[in-house]
Amino acid sequence: MTPDPILRICNVSKTFGTVAANVDVSFDVGRGEILGLIGPNGAGKSSLFNAIAGAETPDAGEILLEGKRISGLGAVACTRAGIGRTFQVVRSFDSMTVLENVMVGAFARHARTRPAMAQALEVIAFCGLVPRADVPAHALTPPEKRRLEVARALATQPSVLLLDEMLTGLTPTEAQAGMRLVRDVRARGITVLMVEHVMEVLLPLIDRAVVLHLGRKLAEGSPAEVVRNPDVIRAYLGDRYVA
Amino acid sequence: MATSPRPNAITRRRTRELVVGAALLVVLALLPLPIAGTYLRGLMVLTLLYAGLAQGWNILGGYCGQISLGHALYFGIGAYTSTLLYTRLGIPPTLGLFAGAALGALAALAVGWPCFRLSGHYYAIATLVVGLMVLLLVQNWGFVNAAMGITIPFRTESWVQLQFRVAVLPFYYVMLGYAAIAWIVAWVVEGSRWGYIWRAVKDDVAAARSLAVRVFPSKMAAAAISGAIVGAGGALYAQYVGFIDPDSVLGLSLSVLIALPAVVGGVGTLWGPLLGAAVLIPVQQLSVAWLGSSGNGVDLMIYGALIMGLALARPQGLVSLFGVRSQAGGEVVDDA
């Protein structure tokens, strides 16, 4: 379906106790696209997200990056293979400065401090954090912390960047700035997979959307197709809104 | 938005640290000249020893955030190793101290292997228990004279053997070298990949993993360096005092004394262990001298009150008095 997939999700299932978080989910992520992974709360977005990032192992199915299996290898191996991620609840290293935070990411690709610092500075400039480079991470504003998460992940030189609710909770102005950053990331040649549960934030930004509902893939397609899909309307709004 | 990046904030800080460190080394090298009294010099020897030990503890407990209450184990292993090599095989302590450091590192790895699977308080408690177990074992181990301890016989005045008729002044310089090397090791690793990774592991393990940090090996590396520094300190202490027994080199109170200067001075900072030792060790020794350590415990009360006061007034450690960036969420104050 997708002509040149960089990331393939193949029949992934995951159960937590008695709750089926993902049931037989399959879709492809095309090289260089911005794909939105959307769905109401409890749809299984975070579970799938964690499986792709290596933080969780699927019970069945597999996830392929550039044709190689990455599912079940753990977060470290997934990052090395080229998956970068941010966290929904920001996890900055609060005792370290912005530059030091990003350097930790850069050390994923560099053994020595000097090249790691050079790369971290480049990414910090890219993310617009230069004036804050020497500020401790705990002193950043919430949108700055989101930017720091992106910068840190970019420093690991990912081919696919996973963004977990990066735009949620931001003011419209902040969200606009965040969207510009996402477009800039894609312009670097990095494929972006975004998880959001607020659809309207995401629709203008993404090339394609995959909608999850109750653990299953409900719909897939362009933003315009997806919002017209009766199943999606039903899932979000209830039966009586279906035209 | 500023256009020119400031690539050298970290580099400038580190250069400044080297300059201050070198200046401090010169001052400390000259310090015994005006201070002639054996008692005061002895106090300074102990202060430098603990500065080095705490610097070693700080690698694991401070930078990497793995609070150990069992570091006396590595100290004791270093002390017993060099002492046994010297008294039984005649191997000079200048070599024995490297054997002590190596075994200290190995012991730290052996403790870390099971214990790093625990986190937070559980890790601290596990190190405490391991330390107490080894203390009991050595107290009953005939091969090393059990609870009687080992006296190191005086043979000849020699730097190679680290034996001196009047030990205080030579050992001042031995311990100064020890503290300086521990400081340099801390300075080097702090600026290296390990230093960054350790602080990341301390702050947030999940985030560190997402940046390809291999958490367990990084803790093991910190443990090995930490154990080696403390093991070497144990070997030097044994030569300085000339007598070791399980209580004095493996006791729980020693584990606390190794950790305290770093905690009081500033956990996970370069200067914290030095500063903490410079304040705590003289206070501790002087309170023992003035009030007697005959079991009334007044010295310990004063000592404890001081630590509580410091913890309340300066939770970031004494380094925060100097505007030095402290680890636990302080501000960058000194960055002009």
Coordinates of C-alpha atoms in Angstrom, one line a residue:
Chain A
M1 CA 0.0 0.0 0.0
T2 CA 2.7 2.4 1.0
P3 CA 5.2 2.4 -1.9
D4 CA 8.5 2.7 0.1
P5 CA 7.9 1.8 3.7
I6 CA 10.6 2.6 6.2
L7 CA 8.7 1.1 9.1
R8 CA 6.3 -1.8 9.0
I9 CA 3.9 -2.8 11.8
C10 CA 2.9 -6.4 11.1
N11 CA 0.0 -8.0 13.0
V12 CA 1.1 -6.6 16.4
S13 CA -0.9 -7.8 19.4
K14 CA -0.3 -6.9 23.0
T15 CA -2.3 -7.8 26.1
F16 CA -1.8 -6.4 29.6
G17 CA -3.5 -8.8 32.0
T18 CA -7.0 -9.1 30.6
V19 CA -6.9 -5.9 28.6
A20 CA -6.1 -6.2 24.9
A21 CA -4.1 -3.1 24.2
N22 CA -3.4 -3.9 20.6
V23 CA -5.2 -6.5 18.4
D24 CA -3.6 -7.5 15.1
V25 CA -2.5 -4.0 14.1
S26 CA -0.8 -3.6 10.8
F27 CA 0.2 -0.6 8.8
D28 CA 3.2 0.8 7.0
V29 CA 5.0 4.1 7.5
G30 CA 6.3 5.6 4.3
R31 CA 9.8 7.0 4.0
G32 CA 9.8 10.8 4.7
E33 CA 6.1 11.0 5.6
I34 CA 4.5 12.5 8.7
L35 CA 2.0 9.9 9.9
G36 CA -0.5 10.6 12.6
L37 CA -1.4 7.7 15.0
I38 CA -4.7 8.9 16.4
G39 CA -7.6 7.5 18.4
P40 CA -9.6 8.2 21.6
N41 CA -8.1 7.5 25.0
G42 CA -7.5 3.8 25.6
A43 CA -7.3 3.1 21.9
G44 CA -3.8 1.4 22.3
K45 CA -1.7 4.3 20.9
S46 CA 0.8 4.4 23.7
S47 CA 1.1 0.7 23.8
L48 CA 1.9 0.5 20.1
F49 CA 4.2 3.5 20.5
N50 CA 6.1 1.8 23.2
A51 CA 6.4 -1.4 21.2
I52 CA 7.9 0.5 18.3
A53 CA 10.3 2.3 20.6
G54 CA 11.3 -1.0 22.2
A55 CA 10.1 -0.2 25.6
E56 CA 7.5 -3.1 25.3
T57 CA 7.6 -6.4 23.5
P58 CA 4.5 -7.3 21.5
D59 CA 2.9 -10.7 22.3
A60 CA 2.5 -11.4 18.6
G61 CA 3.5 -9.9 15.3
E62 CA 6.6 -7.9 14.5
I63 CA 7.9 -4.5 13.7
L64 CA 10.4 -4.0 10.9
L65 CA 12.6 -1.0 10.4
E66 CA 14.2 -1.0 7.0
G67 CA 13.2 -4.6 6.7
K68 CA 14.9 -5.7 9.9
R69 CA 13.0 -6.8 13.0
I70 CA 13.3 -4.4 15.9
S71 CA 10.4 -5.6 18.0
G72 CA 11.4 -7.3 21.2
L73 CA 15.0 -6.1 21.1
G74 CA 14.7 -3.4 23.8
A75 CA 14.9 0.3 23.8
V76 CA 18.6 0.5 23.5
A77 CA 18.7 -1.6 20.3
C78 CA 15.8 0.2 18.8
T79 CA 17.5 3.6 19.3
R80 CA 20.7 2.2 17.8
A81 CA 18.7 0.9 14.8
G82 CA 17.4 4.4 14.2
I83 CA 14.2 5.0 16.3
G84 CA 14.1 8.2 18.2
R85 CA 11.3 9.0 20.7
T86 CA 9.9 11.6 23.1
F87 CA 7.8 10.9 26.2
Q88 CA 4.2 12.0 26.7
V89 CA 5.1 13.0 30.3
V90 CA 8.4 14.9 29.8
R91 CA 11.4 13.1 31.1
S92 CA 14.2 15.6 31.0
F93 CA 17.4 15.0 33.0
D94 CA 16.7 17.8 35.5
S95 CA 20.1 18.0 37.1
M96 CA 21.7 18.7 33.8
T97 CA 21.7 21.7 31.4
V98 CA 19.9 21.6 28.1
L99 CA 23.3 21.1 26.3
E100 CA 24.2 18.2 28.6
N101 CA 20.8 16.6 28.1
V102 CA 21.2 16.7 24.4
M103 CA 24.8 15.4 24.6
V104 CA 23.5 12.3 26.3
G105 CA 21.6 11.6 23.1
A106 CA 24.6 12.5 21.0
F107 CA 26.7 10.0 22.9
A108 CA 24.5 7.3 21.3
R109 CA 26.6 7.9 18.1
H110 CA 29.8 9.4 19.4
A111 CA 32.3 7.9 21.9
R112 CA 34.1 11.2 22.5
T113 CA 33.0 14.4 24.1
R114 CA 34.0 16.8 21.4
P115 CA 32.1 15.4 18.5
A116 CA 29.1 14.7 20.8
M117 CA 29.1 18.3 21.9
A118 CA 29.4 19.6 18.3
Q119 CA 26.4 17.5 17.3
A120 CA 24.4 18.5 20.3
L121 CA 24.9 22.1 19.6
E122 CA 23.8 21.6 16.0
V123 CA 20.6 20.0 17.1
I124 CA 20.0 22.6 19.8
A125 CA 20.3 25.3 17.1
F126 CA 17.9 23.4 14.9
C127 CA 15.3 23.2 17.7
G128 CA 15.7 26.9 18.5
L129 CA 17.1 26.3 22.0
V130 CA 20.4 28.1 21.6
P131 CA 19.5 30.9 24.2
R132 CA 18.6 28.1 26.7
A133 CA 21.6 25.8 26.0
D134 CA 23.3 26.4 29.4
V135 CA 20.1 26.5 31.5
P136 CA 19.3 23.6 33.7
A137 CA 16.5 21.5 32.2
H138 CA 14.3 21.9 35.2
A139 CA 14.1 25.6 34.6
L140 CA 12.6 25.3 31.1
T141 CA 9.0 26.2 30.3
P142 CA 6.7 23.3 29.3
P143 CA 6.9 24.0 25.6
E144 CA 10.7 24.3 25.9
K145 CA 10.9 20.9 27.6
R146 CA 9.0 19.4 24.7
R147 CA 11.6 20.9 22.4
L148 CA 14.3 19.5 24.5
E149 CA 12.8 16.1 24.2
V150 CA 12.8 16.4 20.4
A151 CA 16.4 17.8 20.4
R152 CA 17.6 14.9 22.6
A153 CA 16.0 12.3 20.4
L154 CA 17.3 14.0 17.2
A155 CA 20.8 13.8 18.7
T156 CA 20.6 10.0 18.5
Q157 CA 20.4 10.5 14.6
P158 CA 17.1 8.6 14.2
S159 CA 15.7 7.7 10.8
V160 CA 12.2 7.6 12.3
L161 CA 11.1 10.0 15.1
L162 CA 8.2 9.0 17.4
L163 CA 6.5 12.0 19.0
D164 CA 4.2 11.2 21.9
E165 CA 1.5 13.9 22.3
M166 CA 4.0 16.6 21.6
L167 CA 1.3 19.2 20.8
T168 CA -1.2 18.3 23.5
G169 CA -1.7 20.9 26.1
L170 CA 0.1 23.7 24.3
T171 CA -1.4 27.1 23.5
P172 CA -2.3 27.6 19.8
T173 CA 0.8 29.8 19.3
E174 CA 3.0 27.2 21.0
A175 CA 1.3 24.4 18.9
Q176 CA 2.0 26.4 15.7
A177 CA 5.7 26.6 16.7
G178 CA 5.7 22.9 17.5
M179 CA 4.2 22.1 14.1
R180 CA 6.9 24.1 12.3
L181 CA 9.5 22.1 14.2
V182 CA 7.9 18.8 13.1
R183 CA 7.9 20.0 9.4
D184 CA 11.6 21.0 9.8
V185 CA 12.4 17.6 11.2
R186 CA 10.8 16.0 8.2
A187 CA 12.7 18.4 5.9
R188 CA 15.9 16.8 7.4
G189 CA 14.8 13.6 5.9
I190 CA 13.5 12.1 9.1
T191 CA 10.2 10.1 9.0
V192 CA 7.8 11.3 11.7
L193 CA 5.2 9.2 13.5
M194 CA 3.0 11.3 15.8
V195 CA 0.6 10.1 18.5
E196 CA -2.2 12.5 19.4
H197 CA -5.6 12.0 20.7
V198 CA -6.8 15.5 19.8
M199 CA -7.4 15.1 16.1
E200 CA -7.9 18.7 15.0
V201 CA -4.3 19.7 16.1
L202 CA -2.9 17.0 14.0
L203 CA -4.9 17.0 10.8
P204 CA -3.3 20.0 9.1
L205 CA 0.2 18.7 9.8
I206 CA 0.1 15.0 8.8
D207 CA 0.3 13.3 5.4
R208 CA -1.6 10.3 6.5
A209 CA -3.5 9.0 9.6
V210 CA -3.9 5.7 11.2
V211 CA -6.9 5.5 13.6
L212 CA -6.9 3.1 16.4
H213 CA -10.0 2.2 18.5
L214 CA -10.2 -0.3 21.3
G215 CA -6.8 -1.8 20.3
R216 CA -7.7 -2.4 16.6
K217 CA -6.9 -0.4 13.5
L218 CA -10.1 1.4 12.6
A219 CA -9.1 3.4 9.5
E220 CA -6.2 4.5 7.5
G221 CA -5.8 7.2 4.9
S222 CA -5.4 10.9 4.2
P223 CA -6.7 13.3 6.9
A224 CA -9.7 14.2 4.7
E225 CA -10.6 10.5 4.2
V226 CA -10.2 9.6 7.8
V227 CA -12.5 12.4 9.2
R228 CA -15.2 11.4 6.7
N229 CA -15.0 7.7 7.7
P230 CA -18.2 6.7 9.5
D231 CA -16.4 4.3 11.8
V232 CA -14.1 7.0 12.9
I233 CA -17.0 9.4 13.5
R234 CA -18.8 6.7 15.5
A235 CA -15.7 6.0 17.6
Y236 CA -15.1 9.6 18.5
L237 CA -18.6 11.0 18.7
G238 CA -21.0 8.1 19.0
D239 CA -23.6 6.6 16.6
R240 CA -26.0 9.5 16.2
Y241 CA -23.4 11.7 14.5
V242 CA -22.9 9.2 11.6
A243 CA -24.5 10.8 8.5
Chain B
M1 CA 16.9 34.7 19.6
A2 CA 20.6 34.8 20.0
T3 CA 22.5 33.9 16.9
S4 CA 25.9 32.9 18.1
P5 CA 26.0 29.6 20.0
R6 CA 28.1 29.5 23.2
P7 CA 29.9 26.3 22.6
N8 CA 32.3 26.7 25.4
A9 CA 30.2 27.1 28.6
I10 CA 31.1 23.5 29.6
T11 CA 34.7 23.8 28.3
R12 CA 35.2 27.1 30.2
R13 CA 33.9 25.6 33.4
R14 CA 36.2 22.6 33.1
T15 CA 39.2 24.8 32.4
R16 CA 38.4 26.9 35.4
E17 CA 38.1 23.7 37.5
L18 CA 41.6 22.7 36.4
V19 CA 43.1 26.1 37.3
V20 CA 41.5 26.1 40.7
G21 CA 42.5 22.5 41.3
A22 CA 46.2 23.2 40.4
A23 CA 46.2 26.3 42.6
L24 CA 44.7 24.3 45.5
L25 CA 47.3 21.6 45.0
V26 CA 50.1 24.1 45.4
V27 CA 48.5 25.6 48.5
L28 CA 48.0 22.2 50.0
A29 CA 51.6 21.2 49.2
L30 CA 52.9 24.2 51.1
L31 CA 50.4 24.0 54.0
P32 CA 52.4 21.7 56.3
L33 CA 55.3 24.1 56.3
P34 CA 53.6 26.7 58.6
I35 CA 51.6 24.0 60.4
A36 CA 54.2 22.1 62.4
G37 CA 52.2 20.3 65.1
T38 CA 52.0 16.6 64.7
Y39 CA 48.4 16.6 65.8
L40 CA 47.2 19.1 63.2
R41 CA 49.3 17.5 60.5
G42 CA 47.7 14.1 61.4
L43 CA 44.3 15.8 61.1
M44 CA 45.2 17.0 57.6
V45 CA 46.4 13.5 56.6
L46 CA 43.0 12.1 57.6
T47 CA 41.2 14.9 55.9
L48 CA 43.0 14.2 52.6
L49 CA 42.4 10.5 52.9
Y50 CA 38.7 11.0 53.3
A51 CA 38.6 13.6 50.5
G52 CA 40.0 10.9 48.2
L53 CA 37.6 8.2 49.6
A54 CA 34.6 10.4 49.3
Q55 CA 35.7 11.4 45.7
G56 CA 35.6 7.6 45.0
W57 CA 32.3 7.1 46.6
N58 CA 30.9 10.1 44.7
I59 CA 31.6 8.4 41.3
L60 CA 29.0 5.8 42.1
G61 CA 26.8 7.4 44.7
G62 CA 27.0 11.0 43.3
Y63 CA 27.2 10.9 39.6
C64 CA 25.5 7.6 39.0
G65 CA 23.1 8.0 41.9
Q66 CA 23.6 4.5 43.4
I67 CA 23.8 5.3 47.1
S68 CA 26.1 2.8 48.7
L69 CA 26.3 2.2 52.4
G70 CA 28.9 -0.5 52.0
H71 CA 32.0 1.2 50.7
A72 CA 34.0 0.1 53.8
L73 CA 34.0 -3.3 52.1
Y74 CA 36.3 -2.0 49.3
F75 CA 38.3 0.0 51.8
G76 CA 38.8 -3.1 53.9
I77 CA 39.7 -5.3 50.9
G78 CA 42.3 -2.8 49.9
A79 CA 43.7 -2.6 53.4
Y80 CA 43.8 -6.3 53.9
T81 CA 45.2 -7.0 50.4
S82 CA 48.2 -4.8 50.6
T83 CA 48.8 -5.6 54.3
L84 CA 48.8 -9.4 53.7
L85 CA 50.9 -9.1 50.5
Y86 CA 53.4 -7.1 52.6
T87 CA 53.5 -9.0 55.8
R88 CA 53.3 -12.5 54.3
L89 CA 55.0 -12.1 50.9
G90 CA 57.1 -9.0 51.4
I91 CA 55.5 -7.3 48.4
P92 CA 55.9 -3.5 48.9
P93 CA 52.7 -1.6 49.6
T94 CA 53.4 0.7 46.6
L95 CA 52.6 -2.4 44.5
G96 CA 50.1 -3.8 47.0
L97 CA 48.0 -0.7 46.7
F98 CA 47.4 -1.5 43.1
A99 CA 46.4 -5.0 44.0
G100 CA 44.1 -3.5 46.6
A101 CA 42.6 -1.2 44.1
A102 CA 42.1 -4.0 41.6
L103 CA 40.4 -6.2 44.2
G104 CA 38.3 -3.3 45.4
A105 CA 37.1 -2.8 41.9
L106 CA 36.4 -6.6 41.5
A107 CA 34.5 -6.6 44.8
A108 CA 32.4 -3.6 43.7
L109 CA 31.5 -5.4 40.5
A110 CA 30.6 -8.6 42.5
V111 CA 28.3 -6.5 44.7
G112 CA 26.9 -4.6 41.8
W113 CA 26.1 -7.7 39.7
P114 CA 23.1 -8.8 41.9
C115 CA 22.5 -5.4 43.7
F116 CA 22.1 -3.2 40.6
R117 CA 19.0 -5.1 39.8
L118 CA 17.5 -3.4 42.9
S119 CA 16.8 0.3 42.9
G120 CA 16.7 3.2 45.3
H121 CA 16.5 2.3 49.0
Y122 CA 16.7 -1.4 48.2
Y123 CA 20.1 -1.0 46.6
A124 CA 21.4 1.0 49.6
I125 CA 20.1 -1.6 52.1
A126 CA 21.7 -4.4 50.0
T127 CA 25.1 -2.8 50.1
L128 CA 24.7 -2.3 53.9
V129 CA 23.9 -6.0 54.4
V130 CA 26.8 -7.2 52.2
G131 CA 29.2 -5.0 54.1
L132 CA 28.0 -6.3 57.5
M133 CA 28.2 -9.9 56.2
V134 CA 31.8 -9.5 55.1
L135 CA 32.7 -7.8 58.4
L136 CA 31.3 -10.8 60.3
L137 CA 33.2 -13.2 58.1
V138 CA 36.5 -11.5 58.5
Q139 CA 36.0 -11.2 62.3
N140 CA 36.0 -15.0 62.3
W141 CA 38.5 -15.8 59.6
G142 CA 41.7 -17.2 61.2
F143 CA 43.9 -16.7 58.1
V144 CA 43.7 -13.0 58.5
N145 CA 43.9 -13.1 62.4
A146 CA 40.2 -12.7 62.7
A147 CA 39.1 -10.0 65.1
M148 CA 42.7 -9.6 66.5
G149 CA 43.7 -7.7 63.4
I150 CA 47.2 -7.4 61.8
T151 CA 50.1 -5.3 62.9
I152 CA 52.4 -4.1 60.2
P153 CA 56.0 -4.4 61.5
F154 CA 58.3 -1.5 61.0
R155 CA 61.3 -2.7 58.9
T156 CA 63.0 0.2 57.3
E157 CA 62.6 3.8 56.4
S158 CA 61.5 3.6 52.8
W159 CA 59.2 5.3 50.3
V160 CA 58.8 2.1 48.4
Q161 CA 57.6 0.3 51.5
L162 CA 55.7 3.4 52.6
Q163 CA 57.4 3.1 56.0
F164 CA 58.7 6.1 58.0
R165 CA 59.9 6.6 61.5
V166 CA 57.9 9.8 61.7
A167 CA 55.1 9.0 59.4
V168 CA 53.0 12.1 59.5
L169 CA 54.7 14.5 57.1
P170 CA 55.6 11.9 54.4
F171 CA 52.1 10.5 54.6
Y172 CA 50.7 14.0 54.2
Y173 CA 52.2 14.0 50.8
V174 CA 51.1 10.5 50.1
M175 CA 47.5 11.3 50.9
L176 CA 47.7 14.6 49.0
G177 CA 48.8 12.6 46.0
Y178 CA 46.0 10.2 46.6
A179 CA 43.3 12.9 46.9
A180 CA 44.7 14.7 43.9
I181 CA 44.6 11.5 41.7
A182 CA 41.0 10.8 42.9
W183 CA 40.1 14.3 42.0
I184 CA 41.7 14.0 38.6
V185 CA 39.9 10.7 37.9
A186 CA 36.6 12.4 38.9
W187 CA 37.4 15.4 36.6
V188 CA 38.2 13.2 33.7
V189 CA 35.2 10.9 34.0
E190 CA 32.9 13.8 34.6
G191 CA 33.7 15.3 31.2
S192 CA 33.7 11.9 29.4
R193 CA 30.8 10.0 27.9
W194 CA 30.5 8.0 31.2
G195 CA 30.0 11.2 33.2
Y196 CA 27.0 12.2 31.1
I197 CA 25.6 8.7 31.0
W198 CA 25.8 8.3 34.7
R199 CA 23.9 11.5 35.4
A200 CA 21.3 10.5 32.9
V201 CA 20.9 7.2 34.6
K202 CA 20.5 8.9 38.0
D203 CA 17.9 11.4 36.7
D204 CA 15.7 9.1 34.6
V205 CA 16.4 5.5 33.6
A206 CA 13.6 5.2 31.0
A207 CA 14.7 8.4 29.2
A208 CA 18.4 7.2 29.4
R209 CA 17.4 3.9 27.8
S210 CA 15.5 5.7 25.0
L211 CA 18.9 7.4 24.2
A212 CA 20.6 4.1 23.8
V213 CA 22.2 4.2 27.3
R214 CA 23.0 0.7 28.5
V215 CA 22.1 1.2 32.2
F216 CA 23.5 -1.9 33.9
P217 CA 27.0 -1.7 32.3
S218 CA 27.2 2.0 33.1
K219 CA 26.5 1.3 36.7
M220 CA 29.1 -1.5 36.7
A221 CA 31.7 0.9 35.3
A222 CA 30.9 3.4 38.0
A223 CA 31.2 0.8 40.6
A224 CA 34.5 -0.5 39.4
I225 CA 36.1 3.0 39.4
S226 CA 34.6 3.8 42.7
G227 CA 35.8 0.5 44.3
A228 CA 39.3 0.9 42.9
I229 CA 39.7 4.4 44.4
V230 CA 38.4 3.4 47.8
G231 CA 40.5 0.1 47.7
A232 CA 43.7 2.1 47.1
G233 CA 42.7 4.4 50.0
G234 CA 42.4 1.4 52.3
A235 CA 45.9 0.2 51.4
L236 CA 47.4 3.6 52.1
Y237 CA 45.5 3.9 55.4
A238 CA 46.8 0.5 56.5
Q239 CA 50.4 1.6 55.9
Y240 CA 49.8 4.9 57.6
V241 CA 48.3 3.5 60.8
G242 CA 50.4 0.3 60.9
F243 CA 47.5 -1.8 62.2
I244 CA 44.2 -3.0 60.8
D245 CA 41.4 -5.0 62.3
P246 CA 37.9 -5.8 60.9
D247 CA 36.1 -3.1 62.9
S248 CA 38.4 -0.2 61.9
V249 CA 38.6 -1.0 58.1
L250 CA 35.3 -2.8 57.4
G251 CA 32.9 -1.3 60.0
L252 CA 29.6 0.3 59.2
S253 CA 30.6 3.6 60.6
L254 CA 33.4 3.7 58.1
S255 CA 31.0 3.2 55.3
V256 CA 29.0 6.2 56.6
L257 CA 32.2 8.3 57.0
I258 CA 33.2 7.5 53.4
A259 CA 29.9 8.7 52.1
L260 CA 29.2 11.7 54.3
P261 CA 31.8 14.2 53.0
A262 CA 30.3 13.8 49.5
V263 CA 26.8 14.1 50.8
V264 CA 27.5 17.1 53.0
G265 CA 29.8 18.8 50.4
G266 CA 27.5 18.2 47.5
V267 CA 26.5 14.9 45.9
G268 CA 27.6 14.4 42.3
T269 CA 29.8 17.5 42.3
L270 CA 33.5 17.7 41.7
W271 CA 34.3 19.9 44.7
G272 CA 31.7 18.4 47.1
P273 CA 33.8 15.5 48.5
L274 CA 36.8 17.8 49.1
L275 CA 34.8 20.5 50.7
G276 CA 32.8 18.0 52.8
A277 CA 36.0 16.3 54.0
A278 CA 37.6 19.6 54.9
V279 CA 34.7 20.5 57.2
L280 CA 33.6 17.1 58.5
I281 CA 36.8 15.4 59.3
P282 CA 38.4 18.2 61.5
V283 CA 35.1 18.7 63.3
Q284 CA 34.8 15.0 63.9
Q285 CA 38.4 14.6 65.1
L286 CA 38.3 17.7 67.2
S287 CA 35.1 16.8 68.9
V288 CA 36.6 13.5 69.8
A289 CA 39.7 15.1 71.1
W290 CA 37.9 17.7 73.2
L291 CA 35.0 15.7 74.5
G292 CA 36.6 12.3 74.6
S293 CA 35.4 9.3 72.8
S294 CA 35.0 7.3 76.0
G295 CA 31.5 6.3 75.2
N296 CA 29.5 9.3 76.4
G297 CA 28.7 10.0 72.7
V298 CA 28.7 13.8 73.1
D299 CA 31.1 14.0 70.1
L300 CA 28.6 12.1 68.0
M301 CA 25.7 14.3 69.1
I302 CA 27.6 17.4 68.0
Y303 CA 28.6 15.7 64.8
G304 CA 25.1 14.6 64.1
A305 CA 23.7 18.0 64.9
L306 CA 26.2 19.6 62.5
I307 CA 25.2 17.3 59.7
M308 CA 21.5 18.0 60.3
G309 CA 22.1 21.7 60.4
L310 CA 24.0 21.6 57.1
A311 CA 21.3 19.4 55.5
L312 CA 18.6 21.9 56.5
A313 CA 20.5 25.0 55.6
R314 CA 22.2 23.7 52.5
P315 CA 20.4 20.8 51.0
Q316 CA 22.4 21.1 47.8
G317 CA 25.6 20.7 49.8
L318 CA 28.3 23.1 50.8
V319 CA 29.4 23.7 47.1
S320 CA 26.2 25.7 46.7
L321 CA 27.8 28.3 49.0
F322 CA 30.3 29.0 46.2
G323 CA 27.7 29.4 43.4
V324 CA 29.0 26.2 41.9
R325 CA 26.3 24.4 40.0
S326 CA 25.0 21.6 42.1
Q327 CA 23.4 18.4 40.8
A328 CA 20.1 18.2 42.6
G329 CA 18.4 21.0 40.7
G330 CA 20.5 24.0 41.7
E331 CA 20.9 27.0 39.5
V332 CA 23.8 28.1 37.3
V333 CA 24.9 31.1 39.4
D334 CA 28.5 31.6 38.4
D335 CA 28.3 31.5 34.7
A336 CA 29.2 35.0 33.7

